mmCIF file of C-alpha atoms and ligand atoms in Angstrom:
data_model
loop_
_atom_site.group_PDB
_atom_site.id
_atom_site.type_symbol
_atom_site.label_atom_id
_atom_site.label_comp_id
_atom_site.label_asym_id
_atom_site.label_seq_id
_atom_site.Cartn_x
_atom_site.Cartn_y
_atom_site.Cartn_z
ATOM 1 C CA MET A 1 6.362 116.481 -157.163
ATOM 2 C CA ILE A 2 3.471 114.474 -155.758
ATOM 3 C CA THR A 3 0.015 115.839 -156.460
ATOM 4 C CA ASP A 4 -2.328 112.970 -155.615
ATOM 5 C CA TYR A 5 -1.665 111.905 -152.033
ATOM 6 C CA SER A 6 -4.314 109.179 -152.064
ATOM 7 C CA GLU A 7 -2.094 107.276 -154.506
ATOM 8 C CA ARG A 8 1.069 107.775 -152.491
ATOM 9 C CA LEU A 9 2.849 104.715 -151.142
ATOM 10 C CA ILE A 10 4.527 105.425 -147.815
ATOM 11 C CA VAL A 11 7.738 103.552 -147.159
ATOM 12 C CA GLN A 12 8.944 103.105 -143.620
ATOM 13 C CA GLU A 13 12.664 102.385 -143.772
ATOM 14 C CA VAL A 14 13.533 99.588 -141.341
ATOM 15 C CA SER A 15 17.151 98.756 -142.192
ATOM 16 C CA PRO A 16 18.551 100.300 -138.987
ATOM 17 C CA ARG A 17 16.347 97.917 -136.955
ATOM 18 C CA ASP A 18 15.174 94.806 -138.871
ATOM 19 C CA GLY A 19 18.173 95.105 -141.198
ATOM 20 C CA LEU A 20 20.919 95.304 -138.625
ATOM 21 C CA GLN A 21 19.394 93.095 -135.902
ATOM 22 C CA ILE A 22 20.495 89.901 -137.658
ATOM 23 C CA GLU A 23 23.932 91.044 -138.877
ATOM 24 C CA PRO A 24 26.705 88.904 -137.402
ATOM 25 C CA THR A 25 29.297 91.676 -137.612
ATOM 26 C CA TRP A 26 29.106 94.541 -135.134
ATOM 27 C CA VAL A 27 28.257 97.848 -136.812
ATOM 28 C CA GLU A 28 29.778 100.753 -134.913
ATOM 29 C CA THR A 29 27.344 103.197 -133.331
ATOM 30 C CA ILE A 30 28.832 106.042 -135.365
ATOM 31 C CA ASP A 31 28.165 104.112 -138.589
ATOM 32 C CA LYS A 32 24.578 103.382 -137.564
ATOM 33 C CA ILE A 33 24.068 107.086 -136.869
ATOM 34 C CA ALA A 34 25.621 108.058 -140.212
ATOM 35 C CA LEU A 35 23.355 105.603 -142.055
ATOM 36 C CA ILE A 36 20.209 106.915 -140.342
ATOM 37 C CA ASP A 37 21.259 110.523 -140.949
ATOM 38 C CA GLN A 38 21.666 109.786 -144.661
ATOM 39 C CA LEU A 39 18.350 107.908 -144.809
ATOM 40 C CA SER A 40 16.738 110.922 -143.136
ATOM 41 C CA LEU A 41 17.621 112.973 -146.236
ATOM 42 C CA ALA A 42 16.129 110.497 -148.718
ATOM 43 C CA GLY A 43 12.482 111.523 -148.337
ATOM 44 C CA PHE A 44 11.228 108.914 -145.861
ATOM 45 C CA SER A 45 8.533 110.075 -143.490
ATOM 46 C CA ARG A 46 9.240 107.188 -141.115
ATOM 47 C CA ILE A 47 12.435 105.385 -140.103
ATOM 48 C CA GLU A 48 12.614 102.506 -137.613
ATOM 49 C CA ALA A 49 15.902 103.532 -136.091
ATOM 50 C CA GLY A 50 16.469 100.732 -133.588
ATOM 51 C CA SER A 51 14.997 98.560 -130.897
ATOM 52 C CA PHE A 52 15.017 98.535 -127.132
ATOM 53 C CA VAL A 53 14.994 94.833 -126.432
ATOM 54 C CA SER A 54 17.180 92.621 -124.266
ATOM 55 C CA PRO A 55 20.824 93.119 -125.312
ATOM 56 C CA LYS A 56 21.251 89.376 -124.817
ATOM 57 C CA ALA A 57 18.476 88.683 -127.340
ATOM 58 C CA ILE A 58 19.738 91.172 -129.962
ATOM 59 C CA PRO A 59 23.349 92.176 -129.224
ATOM 60 C CA ALA A 60 23.636 93.967 -132.594
ATOM 61 C CA LEU A 61 21.269 96.718 -131.406
ATOM 62 C CA ARG A 62 22.442 97.060 -127.830
ATOM 63 C CA ASP A 63 23.478 100.679 -128.489
ATOM 64 C CA GLY A 64 19.914 101.909 -129.057
ATOM 65 C CA GLU A 65 20.266 104.793 -126.608
ATOM 66 C CA GLN A 66 23.427 106.184 -128.217
ATOM 67 C CA VAL A 67 21.906 105.817 -131.674
ATOM 68 C CA PHE A 68 18.663 107.630 -130.824
ATOM 69 C CA LYS A 69 20.560 110.368 -129.023
ATOM 70 C CA GLY A 70 23.202 110.691 -131.732
ATOM 71 C CA ILE A 71 21.069 111.032 -134.859
ATOM 72 C CA THR A 72 20.150 114.365 -136.414
ATOM 73 C CA ARG A 73 16.391 114.414 -136.550
ATOM 74 C CA GLN A 74 14.883 115.860 -139.674
ATOM 75 C CA PRO A 75 11.556 117.652 -139.363
ATOM 76 C CA GLY A 76 8.718 115.569 -140.773
ATOM 77 C CA VAL A 77 10.478 112.260 -140.103
ATOM 78 C CA ILE A 78 9.002 109.980 -137.429
ATOM 79 C CA TYR A 79 11.712 107.942 -135.686
ATOM 80 C CA VAL A 80 10.318 104.619 -134.508
ATOM 81 C CA ALA A 81 11.676 102.191 -131.899
ATOM 82 C CA LEU A 82 10.679 98.540 -131.662
ATOM 83 C CA ILE A 83 9.984 97.375 -128.110
ATOM 84 C CA PRO A 84 8.860 94.115 -126.498
ATOM 85 C CA ASN A 85 7.932 95.199 -122.964
ATOM 86 C CA LEU A 86 7.620 98.022 -120.436
ATOM 87 C CA LYS A 87 11.372 98.235 -119.924
ATOM 88 C CA GLY A 88 11.752 98.813 -123.664
ATOM 89 C CA ALA A 89 9.128 101.580 -123.542
ATOM 90 C CA GLN A 90 10.942 103.272 -120.655
ATOM 91 C CA ARG A 91 14.236 103.181 -122.528
ATOM 92 C CA ALA A 92 12.655 104.455 -125.758
ATOM 93 C CA LEU A 93 10.875 107.342 -124.054
ATOM 94 C CA ALA A 94 14.068 108.313 -122.259
ATOM 95 C CA CYS A 95 15.580 109.034 -125.660
ATOM 96 C CA THR A 96 12.381 110.535 -127.072
ATOM 97 C CA ALA A 97 11.522 108.048 -129.785
ATOM 98 C CA ASP A 98 8.528 109.451 -131.698
ATOM 99 C CA GLU A 99 6.731 106.147 -132.007
ATOM 100 C CA LEU A 100 6.869 102.764 -130.273
ATOM 101 C CA ASN A 101 6.363 99.629 -132.308
ATOM 102 C CA LEU A 102 5.149 96.860 -129.988
ATOM 103 C CA VAL A 103 5.581 93.334 -131.319
ATOM 104 C CA MET A 104 3.763 90.112 -130.677
ATOM 105 C CA SER A 105 3.347 87.070 -132.921
ATOM 106 C CA ALA A 106 0.081 85.581 -134.048
ATOM 107 C CA SER A 107 1.839 82.272 -133.450
ATOM 108 C CA GLN A 108 2.202 81.254 -129.829
ATOM 109 C CA THR A 109 5.305 79.201 -130.692
ATOM 110 C CA HIS A 110 7.096 82.043 -132.455
ATOM 111 C CA ASN A 111 6.189 84.467 -129.676
ATOM 112 C CA LEU A 112 7.766 82.084 -127.156
ATOM 113 C CA ALA A 113 10.904 81.792 -129.300
ATOM 114 C CA ASN A 114 11.166 85.515 -130.051
ATOM 115 C CA MET A 115 9.821 87.180 -126.909
ATOM 116 C CA ARG A 116 10.101 84.309 -124.431
ATOM 117 C CA MET A 117 6.495 84.988 -123.457
ATOM 118 C CA ARG A 118 3.077 83.618 -124.249
ATOM 119 C CA CYS A 119 0.895 85.926 -126.352
ATOM 120 C CA GLU A 120 -1.289 86.620 -123.307
ATOM 121 C CA ASP A 121 1.788 87.918 -121.474
ATOM 122 C CA SER A 122 2.780 90.099 -124.421
ATOM 123 C CA LEU A 123 -0.708 91.606 -124.477
ATOM 124 C CA ALA A 124 -0.560 92.212 -120.728
ATOM 125 C CA ALA A 125 2.792 93.969 -121.213
ATOM 126 C CA PHE A 126 1.231 96.106 -123.967
ATOM 127 C CA GLY A 127 -1.476 97.152 -121.487
ATOM 128 C CA GLU A 128 1.266 98.335 -119.104
ATOM 129 C CA ILE A 129 2.973 100.217 -121.925
ATOM 130 C CA VAL A 130 -0.240 101.981 -122.980
ATOM 131 C CA HIS A 131 -0.756 103.020 -119.365
ATOM 132 C CA PHE A 132 2.873 104.136 -119.030
ATOM 133 C CA VAL A 133 2.862 106.388 -122.112
ATOM 134 C CA GLN A 134 -0.437 108.100 -121.291
ATOM 135 C CA GLY A 135 0.082 111.849 -121.284
ATOM 136 C CA SER A 136 3.208 111.676 -123.456
ATOM 137 C CA LYS A 137 3.182 112.575 -127.136
ATOM 138 C CA VAL A 138 4.598 109.249 -128.276
ATOM 139 C CA ARG A 139 2.620 107.359 -130.933
ATOM 140 C CA LEU A 140 1.883 103.659 -130.658
ATOM 141 C CA ASN A 141 1.946 101.000 -133.335
ATOM 142 C CA ALA A 142 1.645 97.272 -132.744
ATOM 143 C CA SER A 143 2.880 94.557 -135.070
ATOM 144 C CA ILE A 144 1.521 91.081 -135.570
ATOM 145 C CA ALA A 145 4.511 88.920 -136.471
ATOM 146 C CA THR A 146 3.913 85.704 -138.456
ATOM 147 C CA THR A 147 0.540 87.078 -139.684
ATOM 148 C CA PHE A 148 0.779 85.202 -142.977
ATOM 149 C CA GLY A 149 2.416 82.010 -141.709
ATOM 150 C CA CYS A 150 4.749 80.723 -139.007
ATOM 151 C CA PRO A 151 7.912 78.679 -139.559
ATOM 152 C CA PHE A 152 6.910 76.459 -136.609
ATOM 153 C CA GLU A 153 3.110 76.325 -136.813
ATOM 154 C CA GLY A 154 2.483 76.830 -140.525
ATOM 155 C CA LYS A 155 -0.796 78.482 -141.505
ATOM 156 C CA ILE A 156 -2.232 81.145 -139.227
ATOM 157 C CA ASP A 157 -5.995 81.391 -138.942
ATOM 158 C CA GLU A 158 -7.130 84.727 -140.404
ATOM 159 C CA ASP A 159 -9.750 85.078 -137.676
ATOM 160 C CA ARG A 160 -6.945 84.986 -135.135
ATOM 161 C CA VAL A 161 -5.235 87.897 -136.876
ATOM 162 C CA LEU A 162 -8.510 89.861 -136.818
ATOM 163 C CA GLN A 163 -8.912 89.096 -133.113
ATOM 164 C CA ILE A 164 -5.413 90.419 -132.385
ATOM 165 C CA VAL A 165 -6.158 93.586 -134.357
ATOM 166 C CA GLU A 166 -9.245 94.029 -132.188
ATOM 167 C CA ALA A 167 -7.274 93.358 -129.001
ATOM 168 C CA TYR A 168 -4.701 96.004 -129.998
ATOM 169 C CA GLN A 169 -7.455 98.502 -130.730
ATOM 170 C CA GLU A 170 -9.190 97.786 -127.430
ATOM 171 C CA LEU A 171 -5.924 98.672 -125.716
ATOM 172 C CA GLY A 172 -6.023 102.022 -127.536
ATOM 173 C CA ILE A 173 -3.242 101.269 -130.023
ATOM 174 C CA GLN A 174 -3.970 102.967 -133.330
ATOM 175 C CA GLY A 175 -1.249 101.791 -135.726
ATOM 176 C CA ILE A 176 -1.279 98.155 -136.826
ATOM 177 C CA THR A 177 1.402 96.281 -138.767
ATOM 178 C CA LEU A 178 0.783 92.932 -140.405
ATOM 179 C CA ALA A 179 4.187 91.270 -140.610
ATOM 180 C CA ASP A 180 5.214 88.376 -142.818
ATOM 181 C CA THR A 181 8.191 87.396 -140.687
ATOM 182 C CA THR A 182 9.580 84.631 -142.893
ATOM 183 C CA GLY A 183 8.107 85.477 -146.291
ATOM 184 C CA MET A 184 5.261 82.954 -146.303
ATOM 185 C CA ALA A 185 2.595 85.295 -147.701
ATOM 186 C CA ASN A 186 1.190 85.051 -151.207
ATOM 187 C CA PRO A 187 -0.593 87.826 -153.129
ATOM 188 C CA ARG A 188 -4.102 86.313 -153.018
ATOM 189 C CA GLN A 189 -3.862 85.792 -149.274
ATOM 190 C CA VAL A 190 -2.501 89.310 -148.812
ATOM 191 C CA GLU A 191 -5.310 90.867 -150.813
ATOM 192 C CA ARG A 192 -7.966 88.931 -148.881
ATOM 193 C CA LEU A 193 -6.558 89.723 -145.449
ATOM 194 C CA VAL A 194 -5.879 93.388 -146.214
ATOM 195 C CA ARG A 195 -9.491 93.811 -147.335
ATOM 196 C CA ARG A 196 -10.741 92.185 -144.127
ATOM 197 C CA VAL A 197 -8.424 94.142 -141.831
ATOM 198 C CA GLN A 198 -9.341 97.402 -143.528
ATOM 199 C CA GLN A 199 -12.867 96.977 -142.257
ATOM 200 C CA GLN A 200 -11.305 97.676 -138.844
ATOM 201 C CA VAL A 201 -8.191 99.732 -139.654
ATOM 202 C CA SER A 202 -7.909 102.741 -141.982
ATOM 203 C CA PRO A 203 -5.151 102.766 -144.640
ATOM 204 C CA ALA A 204 -3.477 105.613 -142.750
ATOM 205 C CA ASP A 205 -2.998 103.314 -139.745
ATOM 206 C CA LEU A 206 -2.182 100.037 -141.497
ATOM 207 C CA THR A 207 1.348 98.940 -142.420
ATOM 208 C CA LEU A 208 2.403 95.835 -144.311
ATOM 209 C CA HIS A 209 5.777 94.295 -143.477
ATOM 210 C CA PHE A 210 6.998 91.761 -146.017
ATOM 211 C CA HIS A 211 10.147 89.669 -146.183
ATOM 212 C CA ASN A 212 11.367 88.432 -149.542
ATOM 213 C CA THR A 213 12.312 84.968 -148.282
ATOM 214 C CA ARG A 214 10.481 83.198 -151.109
ATOM 215 C CA GLY A 215 10.794 85.891 -153.746
ATOM 216 C CA LEU A 216 7.193 87.112 -153.408
ATOM 217 C CA GLY A 217 7.834 90.340 -151.500
ATOM 218 C CA LEU A 218 7.070 92.882 -154.223
ATOM 219 C CA CYS A 219 4.158 90.833 -155.625
ATOM 220 C CA ASN A 220 2.680 91.013 -152.137
ATOM 221 C CA VAL A 221 3.202 94.776 -152.029
ATOM 222 C CA LEU A 222 1.276 95.252 -155.267
ATOM 223 C CA ALA A 223 -1.526 92.969 -154.080
ATOM 224 C CA ALA A 224 -1.802 94.890 -150.813
ATOM 225 C CA TYR A 225 -1.650 98.241 -152.622
ATOM 226 C CA GLU A 226 -4.417 97.208 -155.022
ATOM 227 C CA ALA A 227 -6.485 96.190 -151.991
ATOM 228 C CA GLY A 228 -6.043 99.706 -150.571
ATOM 229 C CA ALA A 229 -2.968 99.465 -148.322
ATOM 230 C CA ARG A 230 -0.620 102.445 -148.505
ATOM 231 C CA ARG A 231 2.105 101.918 -145.895
ATOM 232 C CA PHE A 232 4.950 99.439 -146.291
ATOM 233 C CA ASP A 233 8.108 98.560 -144.396
ATOM 234 C CA ALA A 234 11.256 97.954 -146.441
ATOM 235 C CA ALA A 235 14.980 97.766 -145.773
ATOM 236 C CA LEU A 236 17.853 99.261 -147.735
ATOM 237 C CA GLY A 237 19.713 96.545 -149.635
ATOM 238 C CA GLY A 238 17.042 93.996 -148.689
ATOM 239 C CA LEU A 239 18.711 93.447 -145.321
ATOM 240 C CA GLY A 240 16.871 91.994 -142.395
ATOM 241 C CA GLY A 241 15.370 89.034 -140.661
ATOM 242 C CA CYS A 242 14.303 87.751 -137.274
ATOM 243 C CA PRO A 243 17.071 85.781 -135.513
ATOM 244 C CA PHE A 244 14.397 83.747 -133.696
ATOM 245 C CA ALA A 245 12.619 82.506 -136.820
ATOM 246 C CA PRO A 246 14.394 79.642 -138.617
ATOM 247 C CA GLY A 247 15.059 80.381 -142.274
ATOM 248 C CA ALA A 248 14.366 84.101 -141.914
ATOM 249 C CA SER A 249 15.885 86.339 -144.563
ATOM 250 C CA GLY A 250 15.759 89.931 -145.710
ATOM 251 C CA ASN A 251 12.947 92.444 -145.837
ATOM 252 C CA ILE A 252 11.720 93.625 -149.190
ATOM 253 C CA CYS A 253 14.443 95.863 -150.548
ATOM 254 C CA THR A 254 13.674 99.586 -150.325
ATOM 255 C CA GLU A 255 15.366 100.650 -153.548
ATOM 256 C CA ASP A 256 13.796 97.725 -155.457
ATOM 257 C CA LEU A 257 10.399 98.802 -154.089
ATOM 258 C CA VAL A 258 10.904 102.482 -154.937
ATOM 259 C CA ASN A 259 12.035 101.503 -158.427
ATOM 260 C CA LEU A 260 8.891 99.409 -158.884
ATOM 261 C CA CYS A 261 6.797 102.379 -157.783
ATOM 262 C CA ASP A 262 8.675 104.770 -160.087
ATOM 263 C CA GLU A 263 8.241 102.415 -163.042
ATOM 264 C CA VAL A 264 4.500 101.861 -162.560
ATOM 265 C CA GLY A 265 3.778 105.455 -161.578
ATOM 266 C CA ILE A 266 3.031 105.126 -157.865
ATOM 267 C CA PRO A 267 4.395 108.202 -156.081
ATOM 268 C CA THR A 268 6.677 107.687 -153.047
ATOM 269 C CA GLY A 269 8.561 110.974 -152.717
ATOM 270 C CA ILE A 270 11.793 109.025 -152.170
ATOM 271 C CA ASP A 271 15.154 109.911 -153.696
ATOM 272 C CA LEU A 272 16.142 106.731 -155.563
ATOM 273 C CA PRO A 273 19.656 107.851 -156.635
ATOM 274 C CA LEU A 274 20.493 108.569 -152.985
ATOM 275 C CA LEU A 275 19.166 105.156 -151.933
ATOM 276 C CA LEU A 276 21.297 103.480 -154.586
ATOM 277 C CA LYS A 277 24.370 105.299 -153.347
ATOM 278 C CA LEU A 278 23.660 104.225 -149.771
ATOM 279 C CA SER A 279 22.865 100.661 -150.752
ATOM 280 C CA ARG A 280 26.100 100.358 -152.700
ATOM 281 C CA GLY A 281 27.954 101.291 -149.510
ATOM 282 C CA LEU A 282 26.434 98.407 -147.522
ATOM 283 C CA PRO A 283 28.824 95.606 -148.558
ATOM 284 C CA ALA A 284 31.778 97.618 -147.255
ATOM 285 C CA LEU A 285 29.942 98.318 -143.991
ATOM 286 C CA LEU A 286 28.734 94.753 -143.416
ATOM 287 C CA GLY A 287 31.415 92.662 -145.099
ATOM 288 C CA HIS A 288 29.076 90.817 -147.471
ATOM 289 C CA GLU A 289 26.922 91.260 -150.557
ATOM 290 C CA VAL A 290 23.317 92.291 -149.966
ATOM 291 C CA PRO A 291 20.208 90.795 -151.615
ATOM 292 C CA GLY A 292 18.811 93.941 -153.259
ATOM 293 C CA GLN A 293 18.796 93.772 -157.060
ATOM 294 C CA LEU A 294 18.502 97.347 -158.255
ATOM 295 C CA ALA A 295 21.865 98.410 -156.833
ATOM 296 C CA LYS A 296 23.499 95.726 -159.000
ATOM 297 C CA ALA A 297 21.393 96.182 -162.137
ATOM 298 C CA GLY A 298 20.874 99.953 -162.074
ATOM 299 C CA ARG A 299 17.613 101.680 -162.941
ATOM 300 C CA ASN A 300 15.931 101.156 -166.330
ATOM 301 C CA CYS A 301 17.071 104.645 -167.278
ATOM 302 C CA ASP A 302 20.740 103.984 -166.369
ATOM 303 C CA LEU A 303 21.786 103.142 -169.911
ATOM 304 C CA HIS A 304 25.038 101.587 -171.048
ATOM 305 C CA PRO A 305 27.414 102.902 -173.717
ATOM 306 C CA VAL A 306 26.865 101.362 -177.123
ATOM 307 C CA PRO A 307 29.599 98.749 -177.757
HETATM 308 N N1 COA B 1 15.730 96.252 -122.687
HETATM 309 C C1 COA B 1 16.876 95.902 -122.060
HETATM 310 N N2 COA B 1 16.956 94.874 -121.211
HETATM 311 C C2 COA B 1 15.843 94.155 -120.981
HETATM 312 C C3 COA B 1 14.634 94.473 -121.608
HETATM 313 C C4 COA B 1 14.594 95.568 -122.497
HETATM 314 N N3 COA B 1 13.488 95.923 -123.143
HETATM 315 N N4 COA B 1 13.715 93.598 -121.189
HETATM 316 C C5 COA B 1 14.320 92.768 -120.329
HETATM 317 N N5 COA B 1 15.612 93.104 -120.203
HETATM 318 C C6 COA B 1 16.643 92.465 -119.387
HETATM 319 C C7 COA B 1 16.208 92.295 -117.947
HETATM 320 O O1 COA B 1 16.488 93.465 -117.233
HETATM 321 C C8 COA B 1 17.061 91.135 -117.522
HETATM 322 O O2 COA B 1 18.382 91.571 -117.328
HETATM 323 P P1 COA B 1 19.395 90.851 -116.298
HETATM 324 O O3 COA B 1 19.582 89.453 -116.822
HETATM 325 O O4 COA B 1 20.625 91.680 -116.391
HETATM 326 O O5 COA B 1 18.675 90.900 -114.980
HETATM 327 C C9 COA B 1 17.083 90.248 -118.755
HETATM 328 O O6 COA B 1 16.838 91.128 -119.856
HETATM 329 C C10 COA B 1 16.031 89.176 -118.715
HETATM 330 O O7 COA B 1 14.774 89.780 -118.460
HETATM 331 P P2 COA B 1 13.412 88.974 -118.606
HETATM 332 O O8 COA B 1 12.290 89.918 -118.335
HETATM 333 O O9 COA B 1 13.480 87.697 -117.810
HETATM 334 O O10 COA B 1 13.410 88.707 -120.141
HETATM 335 P P3 COA B 1 13.541 87.356 -120.941
HETATM 336 O O11 COA B 1 14.901 86.787 -120.834
HETATM 337 O O12 COA B 1 12.389 86.479 -120.633
HETATM 338 O O13 COA B 1 13.369 87.940 -122.417
HETATM 339 C C11 COA B 1 12.547 89.758 -123.779
HETATM 340 C C12 COA B 1 12.208 88.654 -122.777
HETATM 341 C C13 COA B 1 11.244 90.198 -124.401
HETATM 342 C C14 COA B 1 13.194 90.894 -123.042
HETATM 343 C C15 COA B 1 13.517 89.201 -124.858
HETATM 344 O O14 COA B 1 13.047 87.975 -125.327
HETATM 345 C C16 COA B 1 13.660 90.153 -126.018
HETATM 346 O O15 COA B 1 14.234 91.208 -125.857
HETATM 347 N N6 COA B 1 13.164 89.776 -127.190
HETATM 348 C C17 COA B 1 13.209 90.640 -128.373
HETATM 349 C C18 COA B 1 13.649 89.843 -129.553
HETATM 350 C C19 COA B 1 13.685 90.688 -130.810
HETATM 351 O O16 COA B 1 14.016 91.858 -130.786
HETATM 352 N N7 COA B 1 13.346 90.053 -131.941
HETATM 353 C C20 COA B 1 13.381 90.681 -133.220
HETATM 354 C C21 COA B 1 12.360 91.739 -133.420
HETATM 355 S S1 COA B 1 10.760 91.115 -133.706
HETATM 356 ZN ZN1 ZN B 2 10.792 91.774 -140.166
#
């Protein structure tokens, strides 16, 4: 039972989107729906349930419409769809996604690889989307991919990130995600940037999206949390990655994150035994082992019989 909500760490579960987008094996629509329906019972307030992007770019998520229409929506859960352009917004609204997550990279090179557009064109598309959704109840969030480093360009100027935050806000977009697309962030950098961004964005509107590519994912979470951030993306099993970023690998693992929070006393409201059960079902669904560690090791309290 959570009593102090200012301490609460909010996890947005992104395995149905970031997790599945890079999987080489097709996951049946019915299995995607079953996974999301189970995740909906685990205590998440937000689930990124899919994307509405070009089916040629991300064939693994080409069934976004059927997924959004097929899931059983739980009250209190916000179902988010990632979109790159106006067409994506139209598709997402047609199946009543609760929130649109618009994505652009801080790096011009990664944006060209991922979205086949220059950043200016992405921003122009976001303007069209904001205009299009006016009058609807849908929420808007915008992500800055490669915030903490780009696999093509290397370091990203922090002032550039701040300028993009400002550009998003000028468009009227409230939610902001800082995304570490290929796990290049380090805790000191995270703390510094979170403090700067929080001068413009409140903790209720700021999400951190870390990948564990270099093993620093959970260190970065703690650094961001200590700096005041409260919302984090994570994927069951540590799945995930951007197919258009060389060397990309999984998101921080949800059950590893929730375990960390449980152990240090940060409330999340998430049902860890249920997550472990779901995570242990992933290898059968996907045909390979997954990176998450807790599902293999068990929780600290899962003791072994004395030999
Ligand atoms: N949903 C479905 N189809 C879309 C679409 C969308 N949101 N946006 C464009 N398309 C279709 C067009 O209708 C067109 O179809 P056609 O070939 O049958 O005529 C085709 O895709 C090409 O459209 P175009 O506008 O020229 O897009 P593009 O080829 O320049 O690609 C994006 C631009 C943004 C659509 C594509 O790069 C993309 O979807 N990227 C997302 C990548 C991603 O999800 N990365 C991981 C998450 S960060
Ligand atoms: Zn990601």
